[in-house]
GROMACS .gro file of C-alpha atoms in nm:
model
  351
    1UNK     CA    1  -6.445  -2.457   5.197
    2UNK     CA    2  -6.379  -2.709   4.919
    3UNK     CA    3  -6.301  -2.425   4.663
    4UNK     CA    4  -6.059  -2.267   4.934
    5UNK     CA    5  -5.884  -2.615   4.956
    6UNK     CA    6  -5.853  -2.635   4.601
    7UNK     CA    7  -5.744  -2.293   4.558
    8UNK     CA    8  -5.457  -2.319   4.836
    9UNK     CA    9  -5.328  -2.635   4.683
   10UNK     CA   10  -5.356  -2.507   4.309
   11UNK     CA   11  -5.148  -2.242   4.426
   12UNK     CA   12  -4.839  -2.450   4.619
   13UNK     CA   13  -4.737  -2.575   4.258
   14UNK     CA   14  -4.597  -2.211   4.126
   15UNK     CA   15  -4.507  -2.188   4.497
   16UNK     CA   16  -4.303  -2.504   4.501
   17UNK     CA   17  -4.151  -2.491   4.143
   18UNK     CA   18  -4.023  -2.075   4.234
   19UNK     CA   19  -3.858  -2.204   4.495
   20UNK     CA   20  -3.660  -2.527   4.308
   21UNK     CA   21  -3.628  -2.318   4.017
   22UNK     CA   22  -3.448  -2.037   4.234
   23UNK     CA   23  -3.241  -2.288   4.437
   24UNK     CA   24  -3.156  -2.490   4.115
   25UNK     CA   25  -3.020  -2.155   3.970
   26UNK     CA   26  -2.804  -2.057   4.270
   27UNK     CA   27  -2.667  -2.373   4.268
   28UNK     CA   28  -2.547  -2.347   3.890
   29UNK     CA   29  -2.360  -2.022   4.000
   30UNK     CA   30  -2.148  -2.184   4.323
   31UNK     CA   31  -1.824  -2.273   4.310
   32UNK     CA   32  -1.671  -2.640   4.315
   33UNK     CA   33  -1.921  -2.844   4.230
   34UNK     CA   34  -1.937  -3.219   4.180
   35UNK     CA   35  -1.750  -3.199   3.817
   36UNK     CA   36  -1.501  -2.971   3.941
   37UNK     CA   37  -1.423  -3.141   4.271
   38UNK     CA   38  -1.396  -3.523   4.034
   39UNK     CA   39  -1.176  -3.348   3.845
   40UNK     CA   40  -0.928  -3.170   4.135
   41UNK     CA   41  -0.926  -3.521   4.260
   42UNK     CA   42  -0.811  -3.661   3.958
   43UNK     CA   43  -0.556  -3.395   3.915
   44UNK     CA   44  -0.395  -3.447   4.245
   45UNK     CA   45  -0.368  -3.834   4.196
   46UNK     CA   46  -0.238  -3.814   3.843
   47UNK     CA   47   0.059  -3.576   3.962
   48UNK     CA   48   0.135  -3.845   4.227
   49UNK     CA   49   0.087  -4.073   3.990
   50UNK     CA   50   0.359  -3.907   3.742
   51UNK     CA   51   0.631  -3.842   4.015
   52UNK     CA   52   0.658  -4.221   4.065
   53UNK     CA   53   0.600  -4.405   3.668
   54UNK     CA   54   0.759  -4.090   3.508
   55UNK     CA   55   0.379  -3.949   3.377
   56UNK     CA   56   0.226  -4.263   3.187
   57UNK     CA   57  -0.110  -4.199   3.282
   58UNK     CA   58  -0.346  -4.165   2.998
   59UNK     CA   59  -0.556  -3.927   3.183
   60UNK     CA   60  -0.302  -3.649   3.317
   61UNK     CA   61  -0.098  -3.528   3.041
   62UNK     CA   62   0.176  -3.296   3.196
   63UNK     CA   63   0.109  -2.923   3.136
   64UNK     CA   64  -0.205  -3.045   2.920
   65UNK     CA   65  -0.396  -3.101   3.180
   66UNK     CA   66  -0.678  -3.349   3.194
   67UNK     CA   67  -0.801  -3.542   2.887
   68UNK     CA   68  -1.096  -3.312   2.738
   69UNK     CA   69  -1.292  -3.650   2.627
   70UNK     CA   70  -1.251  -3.742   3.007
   71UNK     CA   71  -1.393  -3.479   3.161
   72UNK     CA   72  -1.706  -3.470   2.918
   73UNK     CA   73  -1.706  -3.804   2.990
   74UNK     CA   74  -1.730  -3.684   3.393
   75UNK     CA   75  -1.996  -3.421   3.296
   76UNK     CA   76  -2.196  -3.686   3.146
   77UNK     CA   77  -2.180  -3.884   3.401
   78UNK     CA   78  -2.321  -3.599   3.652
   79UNK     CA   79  -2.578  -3.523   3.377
   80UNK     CA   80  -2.379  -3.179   3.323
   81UNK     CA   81  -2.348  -3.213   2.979
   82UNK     CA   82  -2.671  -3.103   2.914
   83UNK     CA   83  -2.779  -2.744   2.940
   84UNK     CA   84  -2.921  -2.622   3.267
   85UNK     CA   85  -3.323  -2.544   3.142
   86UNK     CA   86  -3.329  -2.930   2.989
   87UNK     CA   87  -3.119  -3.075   3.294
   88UNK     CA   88  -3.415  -2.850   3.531
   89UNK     CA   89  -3.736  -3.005   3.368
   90UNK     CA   90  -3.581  -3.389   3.343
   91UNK     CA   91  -3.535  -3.328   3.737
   92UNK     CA   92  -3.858  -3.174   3.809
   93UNK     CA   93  -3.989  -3.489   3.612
   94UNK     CA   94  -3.829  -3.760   3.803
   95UNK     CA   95  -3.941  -3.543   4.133
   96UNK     CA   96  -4.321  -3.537   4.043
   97UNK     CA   97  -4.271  -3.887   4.107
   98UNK     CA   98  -4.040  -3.847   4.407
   99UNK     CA   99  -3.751  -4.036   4.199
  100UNK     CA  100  -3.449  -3.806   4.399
  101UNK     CA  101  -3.173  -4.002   4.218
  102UNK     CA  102  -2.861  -4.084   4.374
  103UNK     CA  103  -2.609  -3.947   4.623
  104UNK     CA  104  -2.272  -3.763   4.479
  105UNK     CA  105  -2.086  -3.808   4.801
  106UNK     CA  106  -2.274  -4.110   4.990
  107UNK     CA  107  -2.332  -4.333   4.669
  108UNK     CA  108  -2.661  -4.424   4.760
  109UNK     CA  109  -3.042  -4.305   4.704
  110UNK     CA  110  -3.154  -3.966   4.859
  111UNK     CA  111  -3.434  -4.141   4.965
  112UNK     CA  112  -3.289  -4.456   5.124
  113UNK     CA  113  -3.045  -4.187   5.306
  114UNK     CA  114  -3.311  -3.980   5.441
  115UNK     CA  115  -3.472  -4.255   5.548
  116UNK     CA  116  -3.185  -4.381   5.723
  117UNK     CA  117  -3.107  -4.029   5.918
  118UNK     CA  118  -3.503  -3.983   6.013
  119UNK     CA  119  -3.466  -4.201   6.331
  120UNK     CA  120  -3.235  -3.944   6.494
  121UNK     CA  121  -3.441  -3.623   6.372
  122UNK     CA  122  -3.801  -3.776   6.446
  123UNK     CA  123  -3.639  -3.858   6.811
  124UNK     CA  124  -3.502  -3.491   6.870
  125UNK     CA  125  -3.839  -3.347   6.679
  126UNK     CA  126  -4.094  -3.527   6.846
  127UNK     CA  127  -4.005  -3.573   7.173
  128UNK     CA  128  -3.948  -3.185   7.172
  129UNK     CA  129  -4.260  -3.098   7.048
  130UNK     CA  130  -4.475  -3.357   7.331
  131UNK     CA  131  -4.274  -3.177   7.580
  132UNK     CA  132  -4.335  -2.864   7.459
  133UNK     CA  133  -4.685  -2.898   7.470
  134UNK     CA  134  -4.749  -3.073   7.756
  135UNK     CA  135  -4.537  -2.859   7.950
  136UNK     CA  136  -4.595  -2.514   7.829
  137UNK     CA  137  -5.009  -2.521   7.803
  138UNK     CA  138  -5.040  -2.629   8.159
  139UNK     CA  139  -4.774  -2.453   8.272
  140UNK     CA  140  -4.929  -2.047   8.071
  141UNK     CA  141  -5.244  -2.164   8.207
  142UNK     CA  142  -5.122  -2.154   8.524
  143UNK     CA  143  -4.941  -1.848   8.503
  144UNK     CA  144  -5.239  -1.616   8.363
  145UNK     CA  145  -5.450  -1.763   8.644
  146UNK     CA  146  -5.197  -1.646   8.907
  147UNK     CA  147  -5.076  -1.335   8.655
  148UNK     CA  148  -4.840  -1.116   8.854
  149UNK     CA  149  -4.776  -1.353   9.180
  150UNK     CA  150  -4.446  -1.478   9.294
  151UNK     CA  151  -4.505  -1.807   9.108
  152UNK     CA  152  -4.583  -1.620   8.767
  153UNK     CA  153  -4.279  -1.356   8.808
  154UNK     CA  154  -4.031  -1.676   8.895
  155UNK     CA  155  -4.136  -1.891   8.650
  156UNK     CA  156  -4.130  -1.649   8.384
  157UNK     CA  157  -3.738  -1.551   8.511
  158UNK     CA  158  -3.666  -1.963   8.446
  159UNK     CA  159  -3.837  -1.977   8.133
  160UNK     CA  160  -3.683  -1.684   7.997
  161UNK     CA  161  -3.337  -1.792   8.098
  162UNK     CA  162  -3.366  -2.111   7.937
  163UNK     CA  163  -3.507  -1.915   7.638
  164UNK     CA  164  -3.146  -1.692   7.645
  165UNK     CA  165  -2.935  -1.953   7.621
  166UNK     CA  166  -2.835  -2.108   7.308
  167UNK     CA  167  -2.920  -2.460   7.285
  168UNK     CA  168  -2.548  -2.599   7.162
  169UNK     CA  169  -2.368  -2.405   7.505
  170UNK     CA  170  -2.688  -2.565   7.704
  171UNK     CA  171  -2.584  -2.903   7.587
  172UNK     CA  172  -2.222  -2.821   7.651
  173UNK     CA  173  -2.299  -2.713   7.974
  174UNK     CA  174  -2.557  -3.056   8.001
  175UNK     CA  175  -2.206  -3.307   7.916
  176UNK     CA  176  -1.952  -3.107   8.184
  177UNK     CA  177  -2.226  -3.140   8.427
  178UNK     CA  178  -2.403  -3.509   8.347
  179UNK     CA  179  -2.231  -3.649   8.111
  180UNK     CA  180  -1.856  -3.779   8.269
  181UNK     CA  181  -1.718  -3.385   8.214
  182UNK     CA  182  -1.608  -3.272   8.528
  183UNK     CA  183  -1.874  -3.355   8.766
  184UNK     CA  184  -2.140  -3.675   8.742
  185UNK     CA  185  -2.126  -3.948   8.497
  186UNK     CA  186  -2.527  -4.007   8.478
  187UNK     CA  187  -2.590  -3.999   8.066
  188UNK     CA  188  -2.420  -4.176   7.753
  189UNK     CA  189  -2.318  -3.923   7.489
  190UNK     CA  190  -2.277  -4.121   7.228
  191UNK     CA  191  -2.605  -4.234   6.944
  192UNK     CA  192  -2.932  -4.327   6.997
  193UNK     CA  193  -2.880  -4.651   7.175
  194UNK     CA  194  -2.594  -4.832   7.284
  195UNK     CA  195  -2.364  -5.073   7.136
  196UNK     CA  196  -2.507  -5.360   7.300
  197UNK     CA  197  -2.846  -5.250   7.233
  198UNK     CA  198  -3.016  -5.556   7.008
  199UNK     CA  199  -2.856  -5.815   7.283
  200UNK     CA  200  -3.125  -5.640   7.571
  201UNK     CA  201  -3.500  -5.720   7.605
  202UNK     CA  202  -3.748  -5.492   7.513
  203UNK     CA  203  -3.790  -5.272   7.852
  204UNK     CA  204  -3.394  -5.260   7.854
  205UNK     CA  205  -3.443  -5.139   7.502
  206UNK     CA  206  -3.667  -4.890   7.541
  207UNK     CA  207  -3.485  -4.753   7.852
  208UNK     CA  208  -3.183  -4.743   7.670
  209UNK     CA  209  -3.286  -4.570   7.408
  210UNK     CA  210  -3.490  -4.258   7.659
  211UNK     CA  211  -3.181  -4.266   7.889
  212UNK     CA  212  -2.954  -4.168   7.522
  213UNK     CA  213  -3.228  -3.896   7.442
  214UNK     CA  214  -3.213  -3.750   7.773
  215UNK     CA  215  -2.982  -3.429   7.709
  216UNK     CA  216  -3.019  -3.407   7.355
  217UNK     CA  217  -3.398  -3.346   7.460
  218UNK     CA  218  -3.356  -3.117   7.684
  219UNK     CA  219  -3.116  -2.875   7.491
  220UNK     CA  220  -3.352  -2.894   7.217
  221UNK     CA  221  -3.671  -2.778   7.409
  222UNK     CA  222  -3.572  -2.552   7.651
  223UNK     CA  223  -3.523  -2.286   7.390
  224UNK     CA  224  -3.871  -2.337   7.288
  225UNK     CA  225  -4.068  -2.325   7.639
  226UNK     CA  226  -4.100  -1.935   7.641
  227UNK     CA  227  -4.261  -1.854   7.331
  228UNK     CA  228  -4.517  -2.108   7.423
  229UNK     CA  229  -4.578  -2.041   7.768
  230UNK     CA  230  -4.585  -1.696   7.744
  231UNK     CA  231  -4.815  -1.717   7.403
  232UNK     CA  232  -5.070  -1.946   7.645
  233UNK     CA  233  -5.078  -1.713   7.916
  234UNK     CA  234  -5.138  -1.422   7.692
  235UNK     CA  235  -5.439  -1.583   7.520
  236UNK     CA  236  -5.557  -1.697   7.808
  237UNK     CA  237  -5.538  -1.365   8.044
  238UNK     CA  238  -5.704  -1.198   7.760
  239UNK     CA  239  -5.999  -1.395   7.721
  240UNK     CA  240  -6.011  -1.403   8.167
  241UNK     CA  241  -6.075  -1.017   8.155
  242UNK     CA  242  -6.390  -1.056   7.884
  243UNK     CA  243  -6.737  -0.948   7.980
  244UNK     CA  244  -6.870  -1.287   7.952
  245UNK     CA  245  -6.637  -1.430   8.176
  246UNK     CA  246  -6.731  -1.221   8.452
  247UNK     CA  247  -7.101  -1.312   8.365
  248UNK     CA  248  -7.028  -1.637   8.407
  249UNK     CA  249  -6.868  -1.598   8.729
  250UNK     CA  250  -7.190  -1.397   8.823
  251UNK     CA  251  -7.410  -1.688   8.782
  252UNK     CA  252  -7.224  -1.891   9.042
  253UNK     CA  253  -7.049  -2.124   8.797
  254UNK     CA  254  -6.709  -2.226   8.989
  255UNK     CA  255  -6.395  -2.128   8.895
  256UNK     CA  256  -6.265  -2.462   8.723
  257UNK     CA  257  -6.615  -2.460   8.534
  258UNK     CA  258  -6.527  -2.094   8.367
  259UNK     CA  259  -6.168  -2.157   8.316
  260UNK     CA  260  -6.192  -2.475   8.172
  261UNK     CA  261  -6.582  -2.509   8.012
  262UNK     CA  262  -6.550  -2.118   7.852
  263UNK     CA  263  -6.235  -1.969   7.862
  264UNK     CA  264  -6.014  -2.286   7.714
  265UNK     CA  265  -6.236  -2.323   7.427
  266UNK     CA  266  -6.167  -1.950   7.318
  267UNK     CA  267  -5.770  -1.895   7.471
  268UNK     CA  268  -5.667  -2.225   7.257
  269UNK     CA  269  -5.753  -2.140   6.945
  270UNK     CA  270  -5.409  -1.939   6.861
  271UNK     CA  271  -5.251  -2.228   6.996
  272UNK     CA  272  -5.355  -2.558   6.898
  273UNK     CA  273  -5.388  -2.389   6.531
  274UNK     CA  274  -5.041  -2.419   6.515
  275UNK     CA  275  -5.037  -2.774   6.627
  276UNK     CA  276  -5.116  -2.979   6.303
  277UNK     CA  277  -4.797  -2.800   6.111
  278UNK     CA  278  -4.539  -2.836   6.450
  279UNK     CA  279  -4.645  -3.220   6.499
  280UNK     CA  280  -4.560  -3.309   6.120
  281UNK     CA  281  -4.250  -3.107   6.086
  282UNK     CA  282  -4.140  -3.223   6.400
  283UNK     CA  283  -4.107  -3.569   6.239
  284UNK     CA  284  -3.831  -3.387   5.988
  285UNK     CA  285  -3.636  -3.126   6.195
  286UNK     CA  286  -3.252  -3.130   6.250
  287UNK     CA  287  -3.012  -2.944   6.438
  288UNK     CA  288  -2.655  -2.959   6.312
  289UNK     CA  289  -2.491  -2.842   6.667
  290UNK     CA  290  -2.680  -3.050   6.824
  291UNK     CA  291  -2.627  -3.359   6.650
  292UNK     CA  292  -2.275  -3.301   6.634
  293UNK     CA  293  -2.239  -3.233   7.021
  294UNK     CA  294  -2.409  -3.542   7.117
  295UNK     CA  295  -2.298  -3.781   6.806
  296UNK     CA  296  -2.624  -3.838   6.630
  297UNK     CA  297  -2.568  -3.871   6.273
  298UNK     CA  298  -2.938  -3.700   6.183
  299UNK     CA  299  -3.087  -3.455   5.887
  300UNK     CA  300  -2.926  -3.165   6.038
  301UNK     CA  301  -2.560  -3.286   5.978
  302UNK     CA  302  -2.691  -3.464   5.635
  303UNK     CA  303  -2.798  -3.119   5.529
  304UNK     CA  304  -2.490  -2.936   5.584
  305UNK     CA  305  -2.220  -3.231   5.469
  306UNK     CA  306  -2.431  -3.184   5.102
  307UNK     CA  307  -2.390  -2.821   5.123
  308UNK     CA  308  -2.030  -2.856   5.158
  309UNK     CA  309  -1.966  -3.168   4.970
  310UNK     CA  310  -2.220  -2.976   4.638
  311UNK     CA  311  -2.434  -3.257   4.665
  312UNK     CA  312  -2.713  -3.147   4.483
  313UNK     CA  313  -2.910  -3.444   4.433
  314UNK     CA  314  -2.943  -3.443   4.826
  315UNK     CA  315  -2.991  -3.037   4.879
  316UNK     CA  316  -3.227  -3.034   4.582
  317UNK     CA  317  -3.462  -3.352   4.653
  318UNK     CA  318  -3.475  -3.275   5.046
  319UNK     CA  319  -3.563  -2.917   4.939
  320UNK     CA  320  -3.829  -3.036   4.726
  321UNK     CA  321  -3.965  -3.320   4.982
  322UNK     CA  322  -3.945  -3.030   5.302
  323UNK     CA  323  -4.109  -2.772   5.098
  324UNK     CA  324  -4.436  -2.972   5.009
  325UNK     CA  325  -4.418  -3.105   5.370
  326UNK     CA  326  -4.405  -2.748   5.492
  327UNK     CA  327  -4.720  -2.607   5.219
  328UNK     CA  328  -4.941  -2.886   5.368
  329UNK     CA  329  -4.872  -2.776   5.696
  330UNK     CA  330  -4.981  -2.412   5.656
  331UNK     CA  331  -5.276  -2.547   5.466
  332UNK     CA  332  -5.349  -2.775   5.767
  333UNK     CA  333  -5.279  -2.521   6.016
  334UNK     CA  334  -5.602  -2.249   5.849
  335UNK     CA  335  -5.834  -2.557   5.802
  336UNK     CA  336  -5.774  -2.667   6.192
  337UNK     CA  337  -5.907  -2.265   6.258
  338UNK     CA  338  -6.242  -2.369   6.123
  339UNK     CA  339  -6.213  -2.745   6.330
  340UNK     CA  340  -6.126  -2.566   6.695
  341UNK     CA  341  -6.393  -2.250   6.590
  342UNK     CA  342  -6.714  -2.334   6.390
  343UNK     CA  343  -6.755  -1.948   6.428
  344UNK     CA  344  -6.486  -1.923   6.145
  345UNK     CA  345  -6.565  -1.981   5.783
  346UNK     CA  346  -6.379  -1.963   5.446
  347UNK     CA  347  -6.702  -1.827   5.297
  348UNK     CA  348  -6.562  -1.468   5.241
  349UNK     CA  349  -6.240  -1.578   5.077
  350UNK     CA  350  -6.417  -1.847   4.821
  351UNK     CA  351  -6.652  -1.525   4.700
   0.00000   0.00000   0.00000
């Protein structure tokens, strides 16, 4: 098992630096990036600058154009001034050591920014994934035990509803209906917590801040219930119909005893496999529509402002961060296989 473990993570480095070098190439190719954008700036203010002091400015020079010592001065400043294979290794150097540099458009560290939008996305991503689970395992149990009854066919109708509907026009529909649209004023719209939030005590506080995550919570995990639910009570009314379940029902062993002594242990495994990789990426997810909707200022709507704004120290050093995040998962995820199932080894693959 160790030489599996080594082998997985020996190969996530060519699996990591593929995927940099491939998104550090597109992004040499895209249009308007930070240089070009500095300088369109500069352009426009100059011309203003020249209809009022009669063109002065040492910078903007009429139908010259910009100063070419200026704008190498503005590609050095970027670090464009160097060719693209040089400017590729120094950043996968300072990124071995998780040194992301610093913001184009928010002047600030990538790392201090993440840090500072990972309140909102751990809320949305955790609290979705506990609800998830705890609703969705209990709830396909149930189902496959009662497979084909008027409780199985109408749940399965709700679930698969909620599963249709696209989470931004469930949160849409969430505000008309709860939050002050057209009908009841119940839940704030607005943030994580409210404005007055540090001057409440703690239980205020923490009320505060569940009665904010209310909706957002809800439009975020009802798209997820059906895979779940239906995944449980697929695994589950599989292993039900085995020969050794009905052997253990012949010995007189109840039917709580069966279900939950021998069939759990077996139904779970393609389930809680999965949960090592969903619980830590849940601390990281965004959803742009989301965030927007409800005015939570998270990773989804950090993500797309640096697509839009070229911020590449952000889009590259998130990339870099989310990727490794996401290779440990899917290593975690095949070891957990061998913790839920001592029947399953890595023997064959190390050989």
């Amino acid at each position: 098992m160790f030489a599996y473990i080594l082998r997985r993570i020996l190969l996530m480095i060519p699996t990591l630096f593929g995927i940099m070098l491939i998104t550090f190439t597109v992004t040499q190719f895209v249009p308007g990036g930070p240089v070009e954008r500095m300088l369109a700036d500069m352009q426009r203010s100059s011309r203003g600058g020249a209809e009022v002091s009669g063109g002065g400015s040492n910078i903007y020079q009429g139908n010259k154009g910009l100063d070419p010592e200026r704008i190498q001065e503005i590609r050095a400043m970027y670090g464009f001034d160097k060719p693209p294979v040089e400017r590729f290794i120094s950043m996968m150097g300072n990124y071995l050591v998780f040194d992301f540099g610093k913001s184009y458009y928010h002047h600030q560290s990538v790392v201090d920014l993440v840090i500072s939008k990972l309140p909102v996305s751990m809320s949305l991503g955790l609290w979705s994934f506990l609800i998830v689970y705890g609703v969705c395992i209990p709830l396909g149990i149930k189902k496959a035990v009662r497979d084909g009854s008027r409780f199985d066919v109408f749940s399965s109708t709700m679930i698969l509803v909620g599963y249709a509907i696209p989470g931004f026009v469930l949160a849409i529909v969430l505000i008309v209906l709860f939050g002050g649209g057209s009908f009841w004023n119940i839940f704030p719209l607005r943030g994580l917590v409210s404005d007055n939030w540090s001057e409440l005590s703690l239980v205020h506080k923490i009320l505060d801040y569940l009665w904010h995550m209310v909706l957002p919570i809800i439009s975020s995990a009802v798209g997820s219930l059906a895979v779940m639910t239906l995944l449980t009570k697929n695994s589950f009314l599989e292993e039900i119909r085995k020969q050794y379940v009905l052997t253990a029902r012949a010995k007189g062993l109840s039917e709580n005893r069966v279900l939950y002594r021998h069939v759990f242990r077996n139904a779970i495994i393609p389930i809680i496999t999965g949960f090592p990789g969903s619980f830590i990426t849940a601390f990281f997810t965004g959803s742009l529509l989301i965030e927007t909707i409800f005015s939570l200022d998270g990773m989804g709507l950090l993500a797309y402002q640096s697509i839009l704004n070229r911020d590449y120290p952000v889009v590259l050093g998130t990339l870099y961060f989310f990727t490794i995040i996401g290779l440990i998962s899917r290593l975690l995820s095949d070891l957990s296989y061998v913790v839920v199932d001592p029947r399953i080894t890595f023997e064959s693959v190390e050989q």
